[in-house]
Amino acid sequence: MAQNTEVLVLGGGSTGCGIARDLAMRGLEVTLVERGNLTGGTTGRMHGLLHSGGRYAVSDRASATECIEENEVLREIAGHCVEMTGGLFVQRPEDPDDYFREKLEGCRECDIPARALSGREAREVEPYLAKDVKRAIEVPDGAVDPFRLCVANAIDAENHGARVETHAEVVDLLRDGDDIYGAKVRHDSGPGKRTHRTPGTTEEITADYVVNATGAWAGRIGAMADLNVEVRPSKGVMTIMNVRQVDTVINRCRPKGDADIIVPHETTAILGTTDEEVEDPDDYPEEQWEVDHMIDTLSELVPIMSEARTIRSFWGVRPLYEPPGTGTTDPTDITRDFFLLDHADRDGVAGMTSIVGGKFTTYRMMAEQISDHVCEKLGVRASCDTATEPLPGSEDRSVLDDGMDSFGLRSPIARRSRQRLGSRAREVLDTNEANPVICQCEGVTRAEIQDAISQSGSDLNAIRIRTRASMGNCQGGFCCQNMANELHPEYDEATVRAALDELFQERWKGERHALWGEQLSQAMLNYALHATTMNRDRDPANATESDPVEYSAFDGGRARAEPHADGGRDGGR
């Protein structure tokens, strides 16, 4: 099977989806392929910070300027994905005064709105800050939902004619001499909407131009065509707490270091992050000490943090790019800027450009620059409108009000549904059908779940990133089965069971490093609910002739009490 397209975009993260949207809006025929879910790579493993640029105002002012510019753009075009929390760079007594002054000066030179606060003023903004905080710098940081934003870009790309294929892994690049003309893709379940782990197919997608936007995996893709893309993956742990201890982004105001940021996100707080170079972006150690270090260090800024429960932890991989000749050994020294590698100019191999480096906040700017580059290569004259055209869900700000009676939903479910859906709220929620809450922790209703199923098929993890269902305190313990039930009767029992198992396993990945105290009790409760009450550890439906379920063992008991070797007796079971 083969398919032709003008531009083939490899990678379904924020940059890849942004490129697909940009090119499709300019009238080009675009195909995007991603080996897993959208956001399955670096985009889905970040702390959700919408940068003001303050974090780079001392070390990388070019990146800082890009951040504040795109911060303002995203607030306009993606209002339903962004919460403008504001941010504080907090100085503790042991933190250097010189750096505080450099940070404030750097923010102002990069046109980042910033003002100095005393320790008392900072605690008026955030009462849970440590009592010995000396002072702080206030900046326009925000929190952004990377899942919602990435999906909105993909939806808009499709609305403009693009083809978006998830669960489609690139297994080879198509190269003829010094020309790359496409890629060979292996589908997990065939082209089109995923039907869930059914036998797949292989497809050759030919293209006039290929864009490698695979982030930390860009080097691996380049190697398929014998091209060297110098990406240095760097892992960092992030930890999700069960409550939102702060309503403002809290940054430690000191030179680079681990565990220096807290981002309020939805009903939780996300703590970040460490920075350690790794060899393989798919296979790296996840250490328990990293989680402990994160909580202990950030508790110095917000002491109440140590009293909260850790829901889960996850490790992200940054796609750092080191330009040749820099000789940098510390990953924190590598610029967060992005680079376009035109392989025709650099390597003498036409037909493909790689985009490497960068940050989530600047994804749209990155997409615009590479789209300009591709259009120039293809001789297409079309301007970019992505900085002014709202993303789906952000078109009508009036929909994002605080009314709670619409659609028959009670507070706070109506408010959270409207925040997630934005201007699509009426389209999705205005239904005559029963609309119960499926996920209690995140307030996700049946209408939202069914809307996501219409977009994602039986892939419950894709439904999760569209709705946040199963991402709350119980981590799916109380709602995974409810989500799976919504797949019936459109999908058969085997498909629904497979979807449920995959979703629950994905939730478990991030829990296993946070299992102590109350979280261990929660995990044990989830196990009891699923493995015993629902019998998922020994499902009769999976019994075989060689390994049947002995139903009599469940209620047969013993005919009479049997003596122990020590003379005692055991009662019947």
PDB file of C-alpha atoms in Angstrom, residues 100-378:
ATOM      1  CA  PHE A 100      18.448  38.128  41.903  1.00  0.00           C
ATOM      2  CA  ARG A 101      19.556  41.483  40.494  1.00  0.00           C
ATOM      3  CA  GLU A 102      20.729  39.844  37.236  1.00  0.00           C
ATOM      4  CA  LYS A 103      17.386  38.084  36.883  1.00  0.00           C
ATOM      5  CA  LEU A 104      15.381  41.265  37.359  1.00  0.00           C
ATOM      6  CA  GLU A 105      17.610  43.209  34.958  1.00  0.00           C
ATOM      7  CA  GLY A 106      17.504  40.405  32.382  1.00  0.00           C
ATOM      8  CA  CYS A 107      13.707  40.249  32.454  1.00  0.00           C
ATOM      9  CA  ARG A 108      13.453  43.960  31.817  1.00  0.00           C
ATOM     10  CA  GLU A 109      15.992  43.881  28.971  1.00  0.00           C
ATOM     11  CA  CYS A 110      13.964  41.080  27.316  1.00  0.00           C
ATOM     12  CA  ASP A 111      10.717  43.080  27.693  1.00  0.00           C
ATOM     13  CA  ILE A 112       9.334  40.596  30.217  1.00  0.00           C
ATOM     14  CA  PRO A 113       6.998  42.439  32.618  1.00  0.00           C
ATOM     15  CA  ALA A 114       8.661  41.998  36.014  1.00  0.00           C
ATOM     16  CA  ARG A 115       8.516  43.643  39.423  1.00  0.00           C
ATOM     17  CA  ALA A 116      10.315  42.982  42.681  1.00  0.00           C
ATOM     18  CA  LEU A 117       8.302  41.974  45.766  1.00  0.00           C
ATOM     19  CA  SER A 118       9.372  41.858  49.390  1.00  0.00           C
ATOM     20  CA  GLY A 119       9.050  38.579  51.274  1.00  0.00           C
ATOM     21  CA  ARG A 120       5.856  39.836  52.893  1.00  0.00           C
ATOM     22  CA  GLU A 121       4.365  40.848  49.529  1.00  0.00           C
ATOM     23  CA  ALA A 122       5.299  37.487  48.018  1.00  0.00           C
ATOM     24  CA  ARG A 123       3.517  35.668  50.869  1.00  0.00           C
ATOM     25  CA  GLU A 124       0.441  37.803  50.259  1.00  0.00           C
ATOM     26  CA  VAL A 125       0.411  36.355  46.735  1.00  0.00           C
ATOM     27  CA  GLU A 126       1.199  32.820  47.952  1.00  0.00           C
ATOM     28  CA  PRO A 127       0.505  32.340  51.686  1.00  0.00           C
ATOM     29  CA  TYR A 128       2.148  28.903  51.820  1.00  0.00           C
ATOM     30  CA  LEU A 129       5.581  30.211  50.863  1.00  0.00           C
ATOM     31  CA  ALA A 130       8.262  29.585  53.495  1.00  0.00           C
ATOM     32  CA  LYS A 131       8.410  32.272  56.191  1.00  0.00           C
ATOM     33  CA  ASP A 132      12.087  32.971  55.501  1.00  0.00           C
ATOM     34  CA  VAL A 133      11.642  33.800  51.808  1.00  0.00           C
ATOM     35  CA  LYS A 134      13.504  37.116  51.366  1.00  0.00           C
ATOM     36  CA  ARG A 135      11.917  38.500  48.225  1.00  0.00           C
ATOM     37  CA  ALA A 136      10.600  37.549  44.797  1.00  0.00           C
ATOM     38  CA  ILE A 137      10.275  38.676  41.175  1.00  0.00           C
ATOM     39  CA  GLU A 138       6.774  38.577  39.717  1.00  0.00           C
ATOM     40  CA  VAL A 139       6.491  37.594  36.018  1.00  0.00           C
ATOM     41  CA  PRO A 140       3.650  36.539  33.658  1.00  0.00           C
ATOM     42  CA  ASP A 141       4.242  32.782  33.767  1.00  0.00           C
ATOM     43  CA  GLY A 142       1.252  30.528  33.174  1.00  0.00           C
ATOM     44  CA  ALA A 143       0.086  26.934  33.132  1.00  0.00           C
ATOM     45  CA  VAL A 144      -0.762  25.256  29.854  1.00  0.00           C
ATOM     46  CA  ASP A 145      -2.388  21.904  29.123  1.00  0.00           C
ATOM     47  CA  PRO A 146      -0.010  20.313  26.573  1.00  0.00           C
ATOM     48  CA  PHE A 147      -2.465  17.535  25.703  1.00  0.00           C
ATOM     49  CA  ARG A 148      -5.343  19.879  24.938  1.00  0.00           C
ATOM     50  CA  LEU A 149      -3.127  22.270  22.987  1.00  0.00           C
ATOM     51  CA  CYS A 150      -1.524  19.561  20.875  1.00  0.00           C
ATOM     52  CA  VAL A 151      -4.866  17.925  20.071  1.00  0.00           C
ATOM     53  CA  ALA A 152      -6.349  21.319  19.126  1.00  0.00           C
ATOM     54  CA  ASN A 153      -3.549  21.782  16.591  1.00  0.00           C
ATOM     55  CA  ALA A 154      -4.132  18.309  15.168  1.00  0.00           C
ATOM     56  CA  ILE A 155      -7.878  18.878  14.902  1.00  0.00           C
ATOM     57  CA  ASP A 156      -7.331  22.175  13.104  1.00  0.00           C
ATOM     58  CA  ALA A 157      -4.852  20.508  10.750  1.00  0.00           C
ATOM     59  CA  GLU A 158      -7.489  17.901   9.911  1.00  0.00           C
ATOM     60  CA  ASN A 159     -10.116  20.619   9.495  1.00  0.00           C
ATOM     61  CA  HIS A 160      -7.846  22.098   6.806  1.00  0.00           C
ATOM     62  CA  GLY A 161      -7.449  18.776   5.013  1.00  0.00           C
ATOM     63  CA  ALA A 162      -4.440  17.166   6.702  1.00  0.00           C
ATOM     64  CA  ARG A 163      -4.231  13.443   7.376  1.00  0.00           C
ATOM     65  CA  VAL A 164      -3.148  12.634  10.952  1.00  0.00           C
ATOM     66  CA  GLU A 165      -2.073   9.042  11.688  1.00  0.00           C
ATOM     67  CA  THR A 166      -1.316   7.963  15.239  1.00  0.00           C
ATOM     68  CA  HIS A 167       0.153   4.542  16.135  1.00  0.00           C
ATOM     69  CA  ALA A 168       2.107   4.727  12.899  1.00  0.00           C
ATOM     70  CA  GLU A 169       5.815   4.116  13.460  1.00  0.00           C
ATOM     71  CA  VAL A 170       8.433   5.185  10.926  1.00  0.00           C
ATOM     72  CA  VAL A 171      10.567   2.109  10.275  1.00  0.00           C
ATOM     73  CA  ASP A 172      12.627   3.509   7.390  1.00  0.00           C
ATOM     74  CA  LEU A 173      13.131   6.587   5.255  1.00  0.00           C
ATOM     75  CA  LEU A 174      12.746   6.255   1.489  1.00  0.00           C
ATOM     76  CA  ARG A 175      15.969   7.434  -0.121  1.00  0.00           C
ATOM     77  CA  ASP A 176      17.086   7.338  -3.725  1.00  0.00           C
ATOM     78  CA  GLY A 177      20.709   8.434  -4.023  1.00  0.00           C
ATOM     79  CA  ASP A 178      20.897  11.940  -2.608  1.00  0.00           C
ATOM     80  CA  ASP A 179      17.148  12.421  -2.358  1.00  0.00           C
ATOM     81  CA  ILE A 180      14.728  11.499   0.458  1.00  0.00           C
ATOM     82  CA  TYR A 181      11.237  11.058  -0.917  1.00  0.00           C
ATOM     83  CA  GLY A 182       9.163   9.666   1.928  1.00  0.00           C
ATOM     84  CA  ALA A 183       9.002   7.076   4.692  1.00  0.00           C
ATOM     85  CA  LYS A 184       7.955   3.509   5.327  1.00  0.00           C
ATOM     86  CA  VAL A 185       5.417   3.369   8.165  1.00  0.00           C
ATOM     87  CA  ARG A 186       4.176   0.424  10.208  1.00  0.00           C
ATOM     88  CA  HIS A 187       0.639   0.889  11.530  1.00  0.00           C
ATOM     89  CA  ASP A 188      -0.240  -0.611  14.878  1.00  0.00           C
ATOM     90  CA  SER A 189      -3.782  -1.282  13.683  1.00  0.00           C
ATOM     91  CA  GLY A 190      -3.939  -0.161  10.089  1.00  0.00           C
ATOM     92  CA  PRO A 191      -4.534   3.301   8.614  1.00  0.00           C
ATOM     93  CA  GLY A 192      -7.419   5.404   9.844  1.00  0.00           C
ATOM     94  CA  LYS A 193      -8.956   5.516  13.316  1.00  0.00           C
ATOM     95  CA  ARG A 194      -7.297   3.031  15.640  1.00  0.00           C
ATOM     96  CA  THR A 195      -9.366  -0.087  16.307  1.00  0.00           C
ATOM     97  CA  HIS A 196      -7.005  -1.298  19.043  1.00  0.00           C
ATOM     98  CA  ARG A 197      -4.172  -3.756  18.567  1.00  0.00           C
ATOM     99  CA  THR A 198      -5.620  -5.543  15.568  1.00  0.00           C
ATOM    100  CA  PRO A 199      -3.121  -6.850  12.990  1.00  0.00           C
ATOM    101  CA  GLY A 200      -1.349  -3.894  11.353  1.00  0.00           C
ATOM    102  CA  THR A 201      -0.150  -2.993   7.886  1.00  0.00           C
ATOM    103  CA  THR A 202       2.925  -1.378   6.391  1.00  0.00           C
ATOM    104  CA  GLU A 203       2.599   1.662   4.165  1.00  0.00           C
ATOM    105  CA  GLU A 204       5.025   3.639   2.031  1.00  0.00           C
ATOM    106  CA  ILE A 205       4.181   7.337   2.110  1.00  0.00           C
ATOM    107  CA  THR A 206       5.934   9.297  -0.625  1.00  0.00           C
ATOM    108  CA  ALA A 207       6.250  13.052  -0.337  1.00  0.00           C
ATOM    109  CA  ASP A 208       7.678  16.089  -2.074  1.00  0.00           C
ATOM    110  CA  TYR A 209       9.257  17.036   1.247  1.00  0.00           C
ATOM    111  CA  VAL A 210       9.803  15.379   4.648  1.00  0.00           C
ATOM    112  CA  VAL A 211      10.034  17.193   7.990  1.00  0.00           C
ATOM    113  CA  ASN A 212      11.721  15.392  10.876  1.00  0.00           C
ATOM    114  CA  ALA A 213      10.065  16.849  14.009  1.00  0.00           C
ATOM    115  CA  THR A 214      10.575  13.868  16.304  1.00  0.00           C
ATOM    116  CA  GLY A 215      12.334  15.685  19.141  1.00  0.00           C
ATOM    117  CA  ALA A 216      14.588  13.410  21.180  1.00  0.00           C
ATOM    118  CA  TRP A 217      14.219  10.752  18.475  1.00  0.00           C
ATOM    119  CA  ALA A 218      15.388  13.026  15.624  1.00  0.00           C
ATOM    120  CA  GLY A 219      18.831  11.414  15.625  1.00  0.00           C
ATOM    121  CA  ARG A 220      17.326   7.948  15.290  1.00  0.00           C
ATOM    122  CA  ILE A 221      15.201   9.058  12.312  1.00  0.00           C
ATOM    123  CA  GLY A 222      18.189  10.760  10.660  1.00  0.00           C
ATOM    124  CA  ALA A 223      20.255   7.595  11.009  1.00  0.00           C
ATOM    125  CA  MET A 224      17.730   5.757   8.816  1.00  0.00           C
ATOM    126  CA  ALA A 225      19.115   7.822   5.922  1.00  0.00           C
ATOM    127  CA  ASP A 226      22.729   7.798   7.205  1.00  0.00           C
ATOM    128  CA  LEU A 227      22.383  11.382   8.469  1.00  0.00           C
ATOM    129  CA  ASN A 228      23.924  12.507  11.730  1.00  0.00           C
ATOM    130  CA  VAL A 229      21.591  14.655  13.854  1.00  0.00           C
ATOM    131  CA  GLU A 230      23.397  15.558  17.081  1.00  0.00           C
ATOM    132  CA  VAL A 231      20.556  15.299  19.618  1.00  0.00           C
ATOM    133  CA  ARG A 232      21.502  14.703  23.257  1.00  0.00           C
ATOM    134  CA  PRO A 233      18.490  13.384  25.198  1.00  0.00           C
ATOM    135  CA  SER A 234      18.278  14.554  28.786  1.00  0.00           C
ATOM    136  CA  LYS A 235      15.848  13.050  31.290  1.00  0.00           C
ATOM    137  CA  GLY A 236      14.085  14.924  34.062  1.00  0.00           C
ATOM    138  CA  VAL A 237      11.668  13.694  36.715  1.00  0.00           C
ATOM    139  CA  MET A 238       8.412  15.453  37.537  1.00  0.00           C
ATOM    140  CA  THR A 239       6.080  14.633  40.418  1.00  0.00           C
ATOM    141  CA  ILE A 240       2.326  15.246  40.620  1.00  0.00           C
ATOM    142  CA  MET A 241       0.788  16.075  43.996  1.00  0.00           C
ATOM    143  CA  ASN A 242      -2.786  15.334  45.036  1.00  0.00           C
ATOM    144  CA  VAL A 243      -3.690  18.939  45.824  1.00  0.00           C
ATOM    145  CA  ARG A 244      -2.973  22.346  44.352  1.00  0.00           C
ATOM    146  CA  GLN A 245      -0.858  23.885  47.103  1.00  0.00           C
ATOM    147  CA  VAL A 246      -0.146  27.063  45.148  1.00  0.00           C
ATOM    148  CA  ASP A 247      -2.021  29.088  42.557  1.00  0.00           C
ATOM    149  CA  THR A 248       1.093  30.729  41.119  1.00  0.00           C
ATOM    150  CA  VAL A 249       4.085  29.206  39.339  1.00  0.00           C
ATOM    151  CA  ILE A 250       6.900  29.138  41.905  1.00  0.00           C
ATOM    152  CA  ASN A 251      10.512  29.225  40.615  1.00  0.00           C
ATOM    153  CA  ARG A 252      13.643  29.145  42.765  1.00  0.00           C
ATOM    154  CA  CYS A 253      15.649  32.296  42.041  1.00  0.00           C
ATOM    155  CA  ARG A 254      19.150  30.896  41.875  1.00  0.00           C
ATOM    156  CA  PRO A 255      21.561  29.710  39.176  1.00  0.00           C
ATOM    157  CA  LYS A 256      20.702  26.455  37.412  1.00  0.00           C
ATOM    158  CA  GLY A 257      19.917  23.504  39.633  1.00  0.00           C
ATOM    159  CA  ASP A 258      17.584  20.562  40.121  1.00  0.00           C
ATOM    160  CA  ALA A 259      14.128  20.736  41.685  1.00  0.00           C
ATOM    161  CA  ASP A 260      13.423  24.422  41.260  1.00  0.00           C
ATOM    162  CA  ILE A 261       9.841  24.831  39.998  1.00  0.00           C
ATOM    163  CA  ILE A 262       6.235  24.180  41.097  1.00  0.00           C
ATOM    164  CA  VAL A 263       3.480  24.565  38.484  1.00  0.00           C
ATOM    165  CA  PRO A 264      -0.197  24.609  39.548  1.00  0.00           C
ATOM    166  CA  HIS A 265      -2.085  22.573  37.008  1.00  0.00           C
ATOM    167  CA  GLU A 266      -5.829  21.899  37.042  1.00  0.00           C
ATOM    168  CA  THR A 267      -6.522  20.428  40.525  1.00  0.00           C
ATOM    169  CA  THR A 268      -2.899  19.434  41.191  1.00  0.00           C
ATOM    170  CA  ALA A 269       0.618  20.804  41.430  1.00  0.00           C
ATOM    171  CA  ILE A 270       3.510  19.514  39.316  1.00  0.00           C
ATOM    172  CA  LEU A 271       7.018  19.578  40.749  1.00  0.00           C
ATOM    173  CA  GLY A 272      10.077  19.672  38.501  1.00  0.00           C
ATOM    174  CA  THR A 273      12.721  18.818  37.564  1.00  0.00           C
ATOM    175  CA  THR A 274      16.070  17.062  37.367  1.00  0.00           C
ATOM    176  CA  ASP A 275      18.350  17.127  34.339  1.00  0.00           C
ATOM    177  CA  GLU A 276      20.538  14.148  33.490  1.00  0.00           C
ATOM    178  CA  GLU A 277      21.842  13.110  30.080  1.00  0.00           C
ATOM    179  CA  VAL A 278      20.820   9.653  28.830  1.00  0.00           C
ATOM    180  CA  GLU A 279      21.782   7.501  25.864  1.00  0.00           C
ATOM    181  CA  ASP A 280      18.377   6.196  24.783  1.00  0.00           C
ATOM    182  CA  PRO A 281      15.170   8.295  24.952  1.00  0.00           C
ATOM    183  CA  ASP A 282      13.152   5.066  25.173  1.00  0.00           C
ATOM    184  CA  ASP A 283      15.201   3.304  27.837  1.00  0.00           C
ATOM    185  CA  TYR A 284      16.637   5.087  30.840  1.00  0.00           C
ATOM    186  CA  PRO A 285      16.677   4.464  34.617  1.00  0.00           C
ATOM    187  CA  GLU A 286      13.882   5.857  36.766  1.00  0.00           C
ATOM    188  CA  GLU A 287      15.293   6.275  40.254  1.00  0.00           C
ATOM    189  CA  GLN A 288      13.288   6.538  43.475  1.00  0.00           C
ATOM    190  CA  TRP A 289      15.798   8.984  44.975  1.00  0.00           C
ATOM    191  CA  GLU A 290      14.947  11.498  42.264  1.00  0.00           C
ATOM    192  CA  VAL A 291      11.343  11.651  43.467  1.00  0.00           C
ATOM    193  CA  ASP A 292      12.397  12.012  47.116  1.00  0.00           C
ATOM    194  CA  HIS A 293      14.921  14.709  46.193  1.00  0.00           C
ATOM    195  CA  MET A 294      12.256  16.636  44.277  1.00  0.00           C
ATOM    196  CA  ILE A 295       9.832  16.784  47.195  1.00  0.00           C
ATOM    197  CA  ASP A 296      12.481  17.468  49.856  1.00  0.00           C
ATOM    198  CA  THR A 297      14.084  20.318  47.909  1.00  0.00           C
ATOM    199  CA  LEU A 298      10.874  22.077  46.899  1.00  0.00           C
ATOM    200  CA  SER A 299       9.504  21.769  50.422  1.00  0.00           C
ATOM    201  CA  GLU A 300      12.099  24.415  51.296  1.00  0.00           C
ATOM    202  CA  LEU A 301      10.031  26.858  49.219  1.00  0.00           C
ATOM    203  CA  VAL A 302       6.560  25.587  50.136  1.00  0.00           C
ATOM    204  CA  PRO A 303       6.807  23.616  53.419  1.00  0.00           C
ATOM    205  CA  ILE A 304       3.247  22.300  53.212  1.00  0.00           C
ATOM    206  CA  MET A 305       4.367  20.351  50.138  1.00  0.00           C
ATOM    207  CA  SER A 306       5.882  17.691  52.399  1.00  0.00           C
ATOM    208  CA  GLU A 307       2.455  16.983  53.914  1.00  0.00           C
ATOM    209  CA  ALA A 308       0.717  16.339  50.588  1.00  0.00           C
ATOM    210  CA  ARG A 309       0.294  12.968  48.897  1.00  0.00           C
ATOM    211  CA  THR A 310       2.232  12.177  45.738  1.00  0.00           C
ATOM    212  CA  ILE A 311      -0.136  10.846  43.077  1.00  0.00           C
ATOM    213  CA  ARG A 312       2.451   9.808  40.519  1.00  0.00           C
ATOM    214  CA  SER A 313       5.824  10.659  39.037  1.00  0.00           C
ATOM    215  CA  PHE A 314       6.947  10.671  35.433  1.00  0.00           C
ATOM    216  CA  TRP A 315      10.179  11.194  33.558  1.00  0.00           C
ATOM    217  CA  GLY A 316      10.386  13.468  30.540  1.00  0.00           C
ATOM    218  CA  VAL A 317      13.126  13.545  27.916  1.00  0.00           C
ATOM    219  CA  ARG A 318      14.335  16.878  26.553  1.00  0.00           C
ATOM    220  CA  PRO A 319      15.518  16.966  22.929  1.00  0.00           C
ATOM    221  CA  LEU A 320      18.660  19.061  23.519  1.00  0.00           C
ATOM    222  CA  TYR A 321      20.689  19.978  20.453  1.00  0.00           C
ATOM    223  CA  GLU A 322      24.342  20.881  20.720  1.00  0.00           C
ATOM    224  CA  PRO A 323      25.692  22.728  17.675  1.00  0.00           C
ATOM    225  CA  PRO A 324      28.980  21.142  16.536  1.00  0.00           C
ATOM    226  CA  GLY A 325      32.092  22.562  18.152  1.00  0.00           C
ATOM    227  CA  THR A 326      30.575  23.769  21.441  1.00  0.00           C
ATOM    228  CA  GLY A 327      32.112  20.965  23.487  1.00  0.00           C
ATOM    229  CA  THR A 328      29.470  21.225  26.216  1.00  0.00           C
ATOM    230  CA  THR A 329      29.409  18.406  28.777  1.00  0.00           C
ATOM    231  CA  ASP A 330      26.670  19.679  31.119  1.00  0.00           C
ATOM    232  CA  PRO A 331      23.153  19.365  29.620  1.00  0.00           C
ATOM    233  CA  THR A 332      22.025  22.447  31.556  1.00  0.00           C
ATOM    234  CA  ASP A 333      24.572  24.496  29.563  1.00  0.00           C
ATOM    235  CA  ILE A 334      23.031  23.596  26.197  1.00  0.00           C
ATOM    236  CA  THR A 335      20.928  26.360  24.656  1.00  0.00           C
ATOM    237  CA  ARG A 336      17.134  25.936  24.648  1.00  0.00           C
ATOM    238  CA  ASP A 337      17.019  27.602  21.226  1.00  0.00           C
ATOM    239  CA  PHE A 338      15.875  25.610  18.184  1.00  0.00           C
ATOM    240  CA  PHE A 339      17.647  24.889  14.889  1.00  0.00           C
ATOM    241  CA  LEU A 340      16.572  23.992  11.358  1.00  0.00           C
ATOM    242  CA  LEU A 341      18.910  21.458   9.774  1.00  0.00           C
ATOM    243  CA  ASP A 342      18.457  21.549   6.005  1.00  0.00           C
ATOM    244  CA  HIS A 343      20.055  18.263   5.004  1.00  0.00           C
ATOM    245  CA  ALA A 344      20.510  19.444   1.411  1.00  0.00           C
ATOM    246  CA  ASP A 345      22.717  22.319   2.568  1.00  0.00           C
ATOM    247  CA  ARG A 346      24.378  20.480   5.427  1.00  0.00           C
ATOM    248  CA  ASP A 347      24.729  16.922   4.105  1.00  0.00           C
ATOM    249  CA  GLY A 348      24.052  17.109   0.366  1.00  0.00           C
ATOM    250  CA  VAL A 349      20.857  15.030   0.793  1.00  0.00           C
ATOM    251  CA  ALA A 350      17.747  16.759  -0.546  1.00  0.00           C
ATOM    252  CA  GLY A 351      14.118  16.365   0.458  1.00  0.00           C
ATOM    253  CA  MET A 352      14.242  16.600   4.263  1.00  0.00           C
ATOM    254  CA  THR A 353      14.805  19.104   7.047  1.00  0.00           C
ATOM    255  CA  SER A 354      15.071  18.287  10.747  1.00  0.00           C
ATOM    256  CA  ILE A 355      13.989  20.681  13.479  1.00  0.00           C
ATOM    257  CA  VAL A 356      15.749  20.164  16.820  1.00  0.00           C
ATOM    258  CA  GLY A 357      15.944  21.815  20.226  1.00  0.00           C
ATOM    259  CA  GLY A 358      13.473  24.417  21.408  1.00  0.00           C
ATOM    260  CA  LYS A 359      10.784  24.517  24.076  1.00  0.00           C
ATOM    261  CA  PHE A 360       7.073  23.791  24.270  1.00  0.00           C
ATOM    262  CA  THR A 361       6.221  27.480  24.667  1.00  0.00           C
ATOM    263  CA  THR A 362       7.850  28.307  21.315  1.00  0.00           C
ATOM    264  CA  TYR A 363       6.336  25.395  19.366  1.00  0.00           C
ATOM    265  CA  ARG A 364       4.220  27.691  17.160  1.00  0.00           C
ATOM    266  CA  MET A 365       7.181  29.912  16.291  1.00  0.00           C
ATOM    267  CA  MET A 366       9.218  26.822  15.427  1.00  0.00           C
ATOM    268  CA  ALA A 367       6.397  25.516  13.260  1.00  0.00           C
ATOM    269  CA  GLU A 368       6.092  28.850  11.446  1.00  0.00           C
ATOM    270  CA  GLN A 369       9.798  29.014  10.624  1.00  0.00           C
ATOM    271  CA  ILE A 370      10.003  25.483   9.277  1.00  0.00           C
ATOM    272  CA  SER A 371       6.754  25.964   7.339  1.00  0.00           C
ATOM    273  CA  ASP A 372       8.249  29.078   5.733  1.00  0.00           C
ATOM    274  CA  HIS A 373      11.305  26.973   4.894  1.00  0.00           C
ATOM    275  CA  VAL A 374       9.242  24.157   3.350  1.00  0.00           C
ATOM    276  CA  CYS A 375       7.139  26.579   1.309  1.00  0.00           C
ATOM    277  CA  GLU A 376      10.312  28.171  -0.046  1.00  0.00           C
ATOM    278  CA  LYS A 377      11.642  24.740  -1.023  1.00  0.00           C
ATOM    279  CA  LEU A 378       8.383  23.865  -2.810  1.00  0.00           C
TER     280      LEU A 378
END
